[in-house]
mmCIF file of C-alpha atoms in Angstrom:
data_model
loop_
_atom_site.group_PDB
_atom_site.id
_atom_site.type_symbol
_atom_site.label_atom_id
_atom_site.label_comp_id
_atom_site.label_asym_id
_atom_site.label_seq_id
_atom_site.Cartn_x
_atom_site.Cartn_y
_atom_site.Cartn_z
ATOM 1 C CA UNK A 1273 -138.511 -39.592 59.583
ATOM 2 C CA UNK A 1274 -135.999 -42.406 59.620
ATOM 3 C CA UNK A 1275 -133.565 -44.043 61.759
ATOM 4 C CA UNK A 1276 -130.859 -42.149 60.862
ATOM 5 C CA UNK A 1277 -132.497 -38.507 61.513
ATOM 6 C CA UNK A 1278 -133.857 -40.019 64.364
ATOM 7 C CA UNK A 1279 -130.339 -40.473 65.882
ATOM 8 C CA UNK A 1280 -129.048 -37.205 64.132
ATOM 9 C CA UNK A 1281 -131.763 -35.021 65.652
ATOM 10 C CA UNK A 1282 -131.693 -36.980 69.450
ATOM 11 C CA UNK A 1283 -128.143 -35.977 69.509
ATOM 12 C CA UNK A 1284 -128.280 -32.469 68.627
ATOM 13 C CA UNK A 1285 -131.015 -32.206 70.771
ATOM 14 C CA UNK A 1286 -129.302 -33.607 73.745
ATOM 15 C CA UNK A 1287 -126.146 -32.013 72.977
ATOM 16 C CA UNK A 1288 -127.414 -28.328 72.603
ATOM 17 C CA UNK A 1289 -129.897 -28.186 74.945
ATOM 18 C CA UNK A 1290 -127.143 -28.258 77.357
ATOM 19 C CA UNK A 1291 -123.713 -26.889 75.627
ATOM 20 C CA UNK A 1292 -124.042 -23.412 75.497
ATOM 21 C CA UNK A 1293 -124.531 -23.329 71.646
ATOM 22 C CA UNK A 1294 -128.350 -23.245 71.174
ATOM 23 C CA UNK A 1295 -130.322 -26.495 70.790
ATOM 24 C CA UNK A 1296 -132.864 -24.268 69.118
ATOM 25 C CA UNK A 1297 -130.487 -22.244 66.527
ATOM 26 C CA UNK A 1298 -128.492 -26.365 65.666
ATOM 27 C CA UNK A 1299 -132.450 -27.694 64.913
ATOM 28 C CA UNK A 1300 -133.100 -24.782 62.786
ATOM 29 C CA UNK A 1301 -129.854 -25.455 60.919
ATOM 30 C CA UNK A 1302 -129.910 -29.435 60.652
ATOM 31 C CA UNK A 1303 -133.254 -29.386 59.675
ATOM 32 C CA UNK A 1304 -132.357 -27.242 56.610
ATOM 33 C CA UNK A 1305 -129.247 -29.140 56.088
ATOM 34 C CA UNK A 1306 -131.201 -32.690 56.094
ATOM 35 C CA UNK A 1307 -134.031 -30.983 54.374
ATOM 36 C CA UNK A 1308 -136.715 -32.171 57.197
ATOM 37 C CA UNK A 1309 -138.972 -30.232 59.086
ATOM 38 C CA UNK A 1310 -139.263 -32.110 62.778
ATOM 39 C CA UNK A 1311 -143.193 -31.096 62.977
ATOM 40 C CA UNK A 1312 -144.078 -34.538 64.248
ATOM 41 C CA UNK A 1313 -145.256 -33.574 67.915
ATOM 42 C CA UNK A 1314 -144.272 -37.217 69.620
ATOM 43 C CA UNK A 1315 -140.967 -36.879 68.433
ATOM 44 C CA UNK A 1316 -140.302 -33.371 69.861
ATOM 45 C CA UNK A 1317 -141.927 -34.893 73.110
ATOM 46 C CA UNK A 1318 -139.816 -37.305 73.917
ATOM 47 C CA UNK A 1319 -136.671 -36.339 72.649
ATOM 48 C CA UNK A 1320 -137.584 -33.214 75.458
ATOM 49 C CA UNK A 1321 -138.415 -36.073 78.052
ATOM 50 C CA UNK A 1322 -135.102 -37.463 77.295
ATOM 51 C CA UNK A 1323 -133.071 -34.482 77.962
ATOM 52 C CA UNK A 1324 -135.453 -33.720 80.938
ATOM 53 C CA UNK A 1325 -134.499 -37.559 82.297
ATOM 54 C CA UNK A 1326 -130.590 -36.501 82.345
ATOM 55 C CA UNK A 1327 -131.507 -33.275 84.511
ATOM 56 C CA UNK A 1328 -133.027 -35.248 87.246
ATOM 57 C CA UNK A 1329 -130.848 -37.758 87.096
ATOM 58 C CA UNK A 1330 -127.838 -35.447 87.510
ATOM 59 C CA UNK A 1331 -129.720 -33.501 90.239
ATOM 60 C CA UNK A 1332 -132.376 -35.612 91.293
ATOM 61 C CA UNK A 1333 -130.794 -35.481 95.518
ATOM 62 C CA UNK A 1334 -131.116 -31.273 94.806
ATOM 63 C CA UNK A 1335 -134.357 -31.010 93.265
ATOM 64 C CA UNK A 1336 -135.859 -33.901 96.478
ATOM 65 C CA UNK A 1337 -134.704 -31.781 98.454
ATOM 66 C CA UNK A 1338 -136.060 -28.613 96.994
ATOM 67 C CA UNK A 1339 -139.779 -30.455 96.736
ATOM 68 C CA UNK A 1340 -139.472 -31.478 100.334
ATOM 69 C CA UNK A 1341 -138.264 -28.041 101.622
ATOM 70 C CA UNK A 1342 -140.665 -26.241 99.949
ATOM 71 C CA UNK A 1343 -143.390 -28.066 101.165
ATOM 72 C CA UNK A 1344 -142.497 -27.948 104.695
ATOM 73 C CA UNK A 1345 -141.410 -23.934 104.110
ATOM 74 C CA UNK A 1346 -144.805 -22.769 102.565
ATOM 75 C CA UNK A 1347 -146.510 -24.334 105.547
ATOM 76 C CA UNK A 1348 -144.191 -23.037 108.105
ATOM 77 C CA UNK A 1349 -145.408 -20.574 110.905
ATOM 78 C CA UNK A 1350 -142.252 -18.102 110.301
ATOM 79 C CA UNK A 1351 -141.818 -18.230 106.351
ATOM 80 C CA UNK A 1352 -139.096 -15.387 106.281
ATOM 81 C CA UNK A 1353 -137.064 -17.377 108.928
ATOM 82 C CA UNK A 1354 -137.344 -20.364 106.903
ATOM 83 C CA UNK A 1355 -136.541 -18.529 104.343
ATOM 84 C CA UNK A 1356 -132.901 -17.354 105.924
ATOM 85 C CA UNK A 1357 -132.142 -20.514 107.343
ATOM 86 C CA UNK A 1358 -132.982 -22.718 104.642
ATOM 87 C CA UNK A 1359 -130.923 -23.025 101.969
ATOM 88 C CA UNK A 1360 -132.497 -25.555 100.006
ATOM 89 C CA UNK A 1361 -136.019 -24.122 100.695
ATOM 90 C CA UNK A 1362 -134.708 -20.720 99.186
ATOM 91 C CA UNK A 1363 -133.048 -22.223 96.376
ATOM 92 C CA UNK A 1364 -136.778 -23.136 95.094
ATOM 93 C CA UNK A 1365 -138.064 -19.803 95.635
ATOM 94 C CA UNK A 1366 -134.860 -18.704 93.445
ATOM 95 C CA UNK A 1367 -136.054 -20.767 90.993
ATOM 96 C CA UNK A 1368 -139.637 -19.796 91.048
ATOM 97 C CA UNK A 1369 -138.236 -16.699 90.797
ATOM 98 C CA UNK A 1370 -136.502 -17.333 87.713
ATOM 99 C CA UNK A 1371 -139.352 -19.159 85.785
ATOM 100 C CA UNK A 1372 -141.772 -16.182 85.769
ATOM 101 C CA UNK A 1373 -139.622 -14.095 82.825
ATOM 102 C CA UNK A 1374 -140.043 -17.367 80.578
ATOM 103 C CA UNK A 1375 -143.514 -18.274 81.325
ATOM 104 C CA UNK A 1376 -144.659 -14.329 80.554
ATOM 105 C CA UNK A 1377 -142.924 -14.115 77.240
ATOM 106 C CA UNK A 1378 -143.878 -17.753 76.275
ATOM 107 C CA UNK A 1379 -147.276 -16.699 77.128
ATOM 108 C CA UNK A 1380 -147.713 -13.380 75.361
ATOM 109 C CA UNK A 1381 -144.816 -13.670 72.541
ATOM 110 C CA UNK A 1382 -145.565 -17.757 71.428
ATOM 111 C CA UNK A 1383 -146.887 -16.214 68.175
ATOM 112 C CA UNK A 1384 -143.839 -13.777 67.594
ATOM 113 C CA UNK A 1385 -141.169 -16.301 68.243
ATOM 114 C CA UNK A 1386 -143.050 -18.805 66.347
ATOM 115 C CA UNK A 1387 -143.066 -16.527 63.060
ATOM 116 C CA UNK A 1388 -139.378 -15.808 63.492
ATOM 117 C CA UNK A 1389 -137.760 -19.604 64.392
ATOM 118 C CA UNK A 1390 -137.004 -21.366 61.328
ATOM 119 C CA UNK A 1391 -135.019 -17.481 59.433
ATOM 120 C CA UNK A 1392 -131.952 -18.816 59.354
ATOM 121 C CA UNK A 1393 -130.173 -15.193 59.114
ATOM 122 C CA UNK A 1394 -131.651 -14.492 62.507
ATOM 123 C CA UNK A 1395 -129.558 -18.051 63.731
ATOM 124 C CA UNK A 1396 -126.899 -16.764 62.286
ATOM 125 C CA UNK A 1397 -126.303 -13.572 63.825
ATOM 126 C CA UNK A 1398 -128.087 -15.116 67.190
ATOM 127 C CA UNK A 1399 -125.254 -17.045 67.415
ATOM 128 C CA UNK A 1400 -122.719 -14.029 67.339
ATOM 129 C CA UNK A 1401 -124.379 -12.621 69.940
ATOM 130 C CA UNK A 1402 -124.281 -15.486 72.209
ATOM 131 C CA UNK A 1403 -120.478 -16.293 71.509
ATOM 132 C CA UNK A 1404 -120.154 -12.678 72.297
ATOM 133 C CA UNK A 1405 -121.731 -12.702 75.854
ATOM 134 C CA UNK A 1406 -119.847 -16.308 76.560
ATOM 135 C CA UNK A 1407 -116.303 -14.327 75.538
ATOM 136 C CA UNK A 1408 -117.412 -11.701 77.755
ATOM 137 C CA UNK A 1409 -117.060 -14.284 80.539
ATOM 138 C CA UNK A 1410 -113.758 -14.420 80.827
ATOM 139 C CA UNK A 1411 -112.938 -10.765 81.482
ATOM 140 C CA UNK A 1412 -114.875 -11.131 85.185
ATOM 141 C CA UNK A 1413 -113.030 -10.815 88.204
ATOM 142 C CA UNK A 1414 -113.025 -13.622 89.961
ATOM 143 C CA UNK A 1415 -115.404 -13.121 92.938
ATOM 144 C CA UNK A 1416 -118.511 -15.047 95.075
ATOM 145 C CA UNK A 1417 -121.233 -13.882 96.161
ATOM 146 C CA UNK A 1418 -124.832 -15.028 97.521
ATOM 147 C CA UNK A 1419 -127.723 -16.011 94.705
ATOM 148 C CA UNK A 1420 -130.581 -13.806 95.585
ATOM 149 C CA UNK A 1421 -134.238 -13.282 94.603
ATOM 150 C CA UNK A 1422 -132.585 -10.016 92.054
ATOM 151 C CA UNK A 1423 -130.102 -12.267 90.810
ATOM 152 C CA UNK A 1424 -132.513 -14.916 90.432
ATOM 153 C CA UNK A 1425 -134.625 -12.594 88.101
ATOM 154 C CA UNK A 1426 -132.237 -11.304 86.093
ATOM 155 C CA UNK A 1427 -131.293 -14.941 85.337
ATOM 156 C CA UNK A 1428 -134.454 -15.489 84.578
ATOM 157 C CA UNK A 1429 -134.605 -12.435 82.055
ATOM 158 C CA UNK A 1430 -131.499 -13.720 80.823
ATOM 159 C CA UNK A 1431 -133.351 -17.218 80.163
ATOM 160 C CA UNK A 1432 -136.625 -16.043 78.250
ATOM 161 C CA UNK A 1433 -134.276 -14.534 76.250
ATOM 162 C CA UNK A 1434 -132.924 -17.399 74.671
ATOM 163 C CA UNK A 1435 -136.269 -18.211 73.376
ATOM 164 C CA UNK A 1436 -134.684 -16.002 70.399
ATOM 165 C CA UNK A 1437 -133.828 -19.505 68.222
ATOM 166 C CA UNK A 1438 -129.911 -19.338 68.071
ATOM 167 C CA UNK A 1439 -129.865 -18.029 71.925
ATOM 168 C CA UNK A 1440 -128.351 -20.438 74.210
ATOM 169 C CA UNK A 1441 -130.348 -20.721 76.970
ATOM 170 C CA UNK A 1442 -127.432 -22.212 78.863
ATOM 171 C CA UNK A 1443 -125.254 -19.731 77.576
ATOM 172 C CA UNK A 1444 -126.658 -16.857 78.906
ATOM 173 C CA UNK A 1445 -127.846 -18.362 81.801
ATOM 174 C CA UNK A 1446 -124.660 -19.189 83.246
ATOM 175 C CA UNK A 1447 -123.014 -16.035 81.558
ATOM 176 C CA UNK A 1448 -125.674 -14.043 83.445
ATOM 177 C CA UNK A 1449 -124.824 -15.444 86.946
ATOM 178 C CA UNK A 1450 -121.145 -15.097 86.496
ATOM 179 C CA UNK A 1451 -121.556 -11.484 85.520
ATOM 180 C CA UNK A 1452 -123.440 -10.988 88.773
ATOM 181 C CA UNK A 1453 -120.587 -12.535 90.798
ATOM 182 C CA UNK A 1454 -122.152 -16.097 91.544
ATOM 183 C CA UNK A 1455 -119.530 -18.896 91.727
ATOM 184 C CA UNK A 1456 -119.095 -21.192 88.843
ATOM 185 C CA UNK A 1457 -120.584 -24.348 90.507
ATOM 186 C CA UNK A 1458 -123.799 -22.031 91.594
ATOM 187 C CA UNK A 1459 -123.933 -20.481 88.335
ATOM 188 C CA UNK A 1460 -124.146 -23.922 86.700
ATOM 189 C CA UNK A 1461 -125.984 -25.913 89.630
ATOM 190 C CA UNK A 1462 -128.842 -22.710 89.274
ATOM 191 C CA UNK A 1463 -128.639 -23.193 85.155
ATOM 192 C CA UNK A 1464 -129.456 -26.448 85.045
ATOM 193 C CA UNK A 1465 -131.943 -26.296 87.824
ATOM 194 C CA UNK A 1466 -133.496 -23.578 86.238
ATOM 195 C CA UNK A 1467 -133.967 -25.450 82.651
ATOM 196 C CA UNK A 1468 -136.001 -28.197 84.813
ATOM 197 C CA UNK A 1469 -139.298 -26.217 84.544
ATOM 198 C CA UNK A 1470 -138.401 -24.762 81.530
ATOM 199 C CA UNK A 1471 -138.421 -28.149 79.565
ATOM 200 C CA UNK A 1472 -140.755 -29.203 81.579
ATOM 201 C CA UNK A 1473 -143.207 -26.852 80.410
ATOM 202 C CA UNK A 1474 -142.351 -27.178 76.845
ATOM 203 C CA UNK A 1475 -142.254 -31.168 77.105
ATOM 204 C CA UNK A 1476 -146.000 -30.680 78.620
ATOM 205 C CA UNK A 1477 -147.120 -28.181 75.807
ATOM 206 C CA UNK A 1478 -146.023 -30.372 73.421
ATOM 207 C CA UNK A 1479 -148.045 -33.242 75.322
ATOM 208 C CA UNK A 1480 -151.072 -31.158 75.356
ATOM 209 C CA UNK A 1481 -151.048 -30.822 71.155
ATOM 210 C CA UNK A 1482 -150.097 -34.346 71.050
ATOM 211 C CA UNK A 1483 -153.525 -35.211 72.974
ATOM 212 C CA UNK A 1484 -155.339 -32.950 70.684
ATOM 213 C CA UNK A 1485 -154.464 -33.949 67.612
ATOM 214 C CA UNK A 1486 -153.168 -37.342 68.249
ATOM 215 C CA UNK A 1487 -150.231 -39.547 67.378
ATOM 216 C CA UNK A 1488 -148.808 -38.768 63.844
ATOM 217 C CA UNK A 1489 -148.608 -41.926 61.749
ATOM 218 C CA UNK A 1490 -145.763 -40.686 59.304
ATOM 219 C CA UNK A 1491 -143.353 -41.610 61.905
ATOM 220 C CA UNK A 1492 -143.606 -45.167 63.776
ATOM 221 C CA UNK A 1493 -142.503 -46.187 67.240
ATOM 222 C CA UNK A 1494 -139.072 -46.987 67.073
ATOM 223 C CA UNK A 1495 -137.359 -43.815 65.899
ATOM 224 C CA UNK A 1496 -139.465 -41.629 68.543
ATOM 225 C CA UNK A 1497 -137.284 -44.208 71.407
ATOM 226 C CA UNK A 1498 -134.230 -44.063 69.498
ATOM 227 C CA UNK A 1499 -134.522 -39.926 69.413
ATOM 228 C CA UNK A 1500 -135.605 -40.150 73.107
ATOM 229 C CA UNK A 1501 -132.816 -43.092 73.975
ATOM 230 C CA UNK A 1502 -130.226 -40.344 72.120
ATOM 231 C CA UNK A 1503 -131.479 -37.190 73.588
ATOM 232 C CA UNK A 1504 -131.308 -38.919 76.963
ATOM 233 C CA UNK A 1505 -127.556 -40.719 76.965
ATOM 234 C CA UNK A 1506 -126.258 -37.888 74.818
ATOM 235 C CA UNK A 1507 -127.662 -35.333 77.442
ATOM 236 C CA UNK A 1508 -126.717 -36.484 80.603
ATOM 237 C CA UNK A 1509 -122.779 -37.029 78.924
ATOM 238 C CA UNK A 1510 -123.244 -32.931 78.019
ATOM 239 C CA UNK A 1511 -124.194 -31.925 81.097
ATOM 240 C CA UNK A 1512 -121.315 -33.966 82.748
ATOM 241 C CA UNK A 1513 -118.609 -31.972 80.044
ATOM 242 C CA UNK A 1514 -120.032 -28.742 80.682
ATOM 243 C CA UNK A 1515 -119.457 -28.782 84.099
ATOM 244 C CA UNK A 1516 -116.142 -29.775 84.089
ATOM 245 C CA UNK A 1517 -115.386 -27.122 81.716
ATOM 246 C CA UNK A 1518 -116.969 -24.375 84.020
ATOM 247 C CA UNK A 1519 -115.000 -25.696 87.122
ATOM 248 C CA UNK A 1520 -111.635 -25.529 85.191
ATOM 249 C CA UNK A 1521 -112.881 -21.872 84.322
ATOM 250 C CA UNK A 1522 -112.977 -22.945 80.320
ATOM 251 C CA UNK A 1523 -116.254 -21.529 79.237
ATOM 252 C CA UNK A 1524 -115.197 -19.623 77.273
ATOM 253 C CA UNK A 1525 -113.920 -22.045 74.891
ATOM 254 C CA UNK A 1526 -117.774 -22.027 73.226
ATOM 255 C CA UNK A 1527 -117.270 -18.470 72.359
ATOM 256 C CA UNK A 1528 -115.381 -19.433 69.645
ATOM 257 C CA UNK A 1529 -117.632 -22.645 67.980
ATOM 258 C CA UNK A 1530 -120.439 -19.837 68.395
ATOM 259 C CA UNK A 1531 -118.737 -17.359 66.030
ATOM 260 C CA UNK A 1532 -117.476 -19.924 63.120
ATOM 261 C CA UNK A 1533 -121.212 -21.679 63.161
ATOM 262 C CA UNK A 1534 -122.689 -18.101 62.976
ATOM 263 C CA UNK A 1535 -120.661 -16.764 60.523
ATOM 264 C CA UNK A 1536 -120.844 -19.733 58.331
ATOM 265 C CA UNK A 1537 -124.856 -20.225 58.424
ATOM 266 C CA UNK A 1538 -124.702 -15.815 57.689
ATOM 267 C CA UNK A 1539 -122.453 -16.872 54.314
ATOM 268 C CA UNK A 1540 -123.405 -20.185 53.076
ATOM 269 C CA UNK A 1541 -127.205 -21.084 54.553
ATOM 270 C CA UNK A 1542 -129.236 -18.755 52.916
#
């Protein structure tokens, strides 16, 4: 791997893992379209770390205070009480919550998604259906209510889903908690929150192989940093854009980039 699809890849990476277009389905498709295959484990590491890095920098004051909460609620006396009065401490039971879904199918479907990730047909049409369910956004009645453990799990659902490559996991994410009437900033605050162990846990799985097997000499130091350096900058600037465009109610506006790069990877990438 060069310098050049070192850049290439850290910037899809960071871009899509946050835009509601599907960091999974754009690696599937730029890997065909640079004729690579990114099966170097220290690469995939840190350009995860990278995007990872802009998450807690974004929301590092939230997630300190969902660490120290928790703490102090799993050893209160009156758990349920701390649970109602709390906010931050149930905030990190909501996304406990909504980590289970992933971690099952991860655990008992790795080999099934694994077979199916690189068919770029499947991408294509993946991406239809998540344009669809962002499009679908904007016919909801404006309304708030509370995030709670039900909501929490169907968000969750909503995120092992987009293991499907071509899934956005943001996309459906927030999608799913604006279709249960949580407010835009909650339904974006509890996305990205949410993708914390979620990348986590594929950053760490990807650790584990790399341990195992070692570090792969076909690819030398510097492009790994400038993939991570990319995925990193590039992320933290998409997670900024996305949330202005969810406060000035324009999600939507992904719906249609979803359907042209679907329709165009169903027709041409074959």
């Amino acid at each position: 791997m060069g310098y050049i699809d070192a850049i290439i890849l850290g910037i899809v990476q960071g871009l899509t893992e946050f835009l509601p277009i599907s960091s999974s389905g754009h690696l599937v498709i730029f890997e065909h379209l640079l004729g690579i295959t990114v099966d170097n484990i220290a690469f995939e590491v840190f350009v995860h770390f990278g995007t990872l890095l802009s998450v807690l920098l974004i929301y590092a004051g939230d997630i300190w205070q969902m660490v120290k909460r928790f703490c102090y609620g799993v050893t209160h006396r009156n758990i349920r009480q701390t649970f109602r009065d709390d906010s931050y401490f149930r905030l990190s039971i909501f996304i406990l919550i909504g980590t289970v879904p992933a971690v099952l199918a991860g655990l008992f479907l790795q080999e099934f998604f694994e077979s199916i990730f690189h068919n770029l047909q499947l991408v294509g049409f993946t991406l239809l259906v998540t344009g669809t369910v962002i499009l679908l956004t904007n016919f909801i009645h404006k309304k708030t209510v509370q995030l709670t453990a039900s909501k929490a799990l169907l968000i969750g659902i909503a995120q092992s889903i987009a293991i499907f490559p071509g899934i956005s996991r943001s996309g459906f994410t927030i999608s799913c908690a604006l279709f249960t009437g949580v407010s835009r900033d909650d339904a974006a605050r509890f996305s990205f929150l949410l993708a914390v162990p979620a990348i986590f846990g594929a950053t760490l799985l990807h650790a584990v192989d790399l341990m195992k097997n070692g570090m792969p000499t076909d690819t030398g130091v510097i492009p790994i940093l400038v993939g991570f350096f990319c995925a990193f900058v590039v992320g933290y600037l998409a997670i900024r854009f996305l949330l202005s465009i969810i406060r000035s109610g324009k999600f939507g506006w992904f719906a249609p980039y979803c359907f042209i790069a679907g329709l165009v990877v169903i027709i041409f990438l074959r």
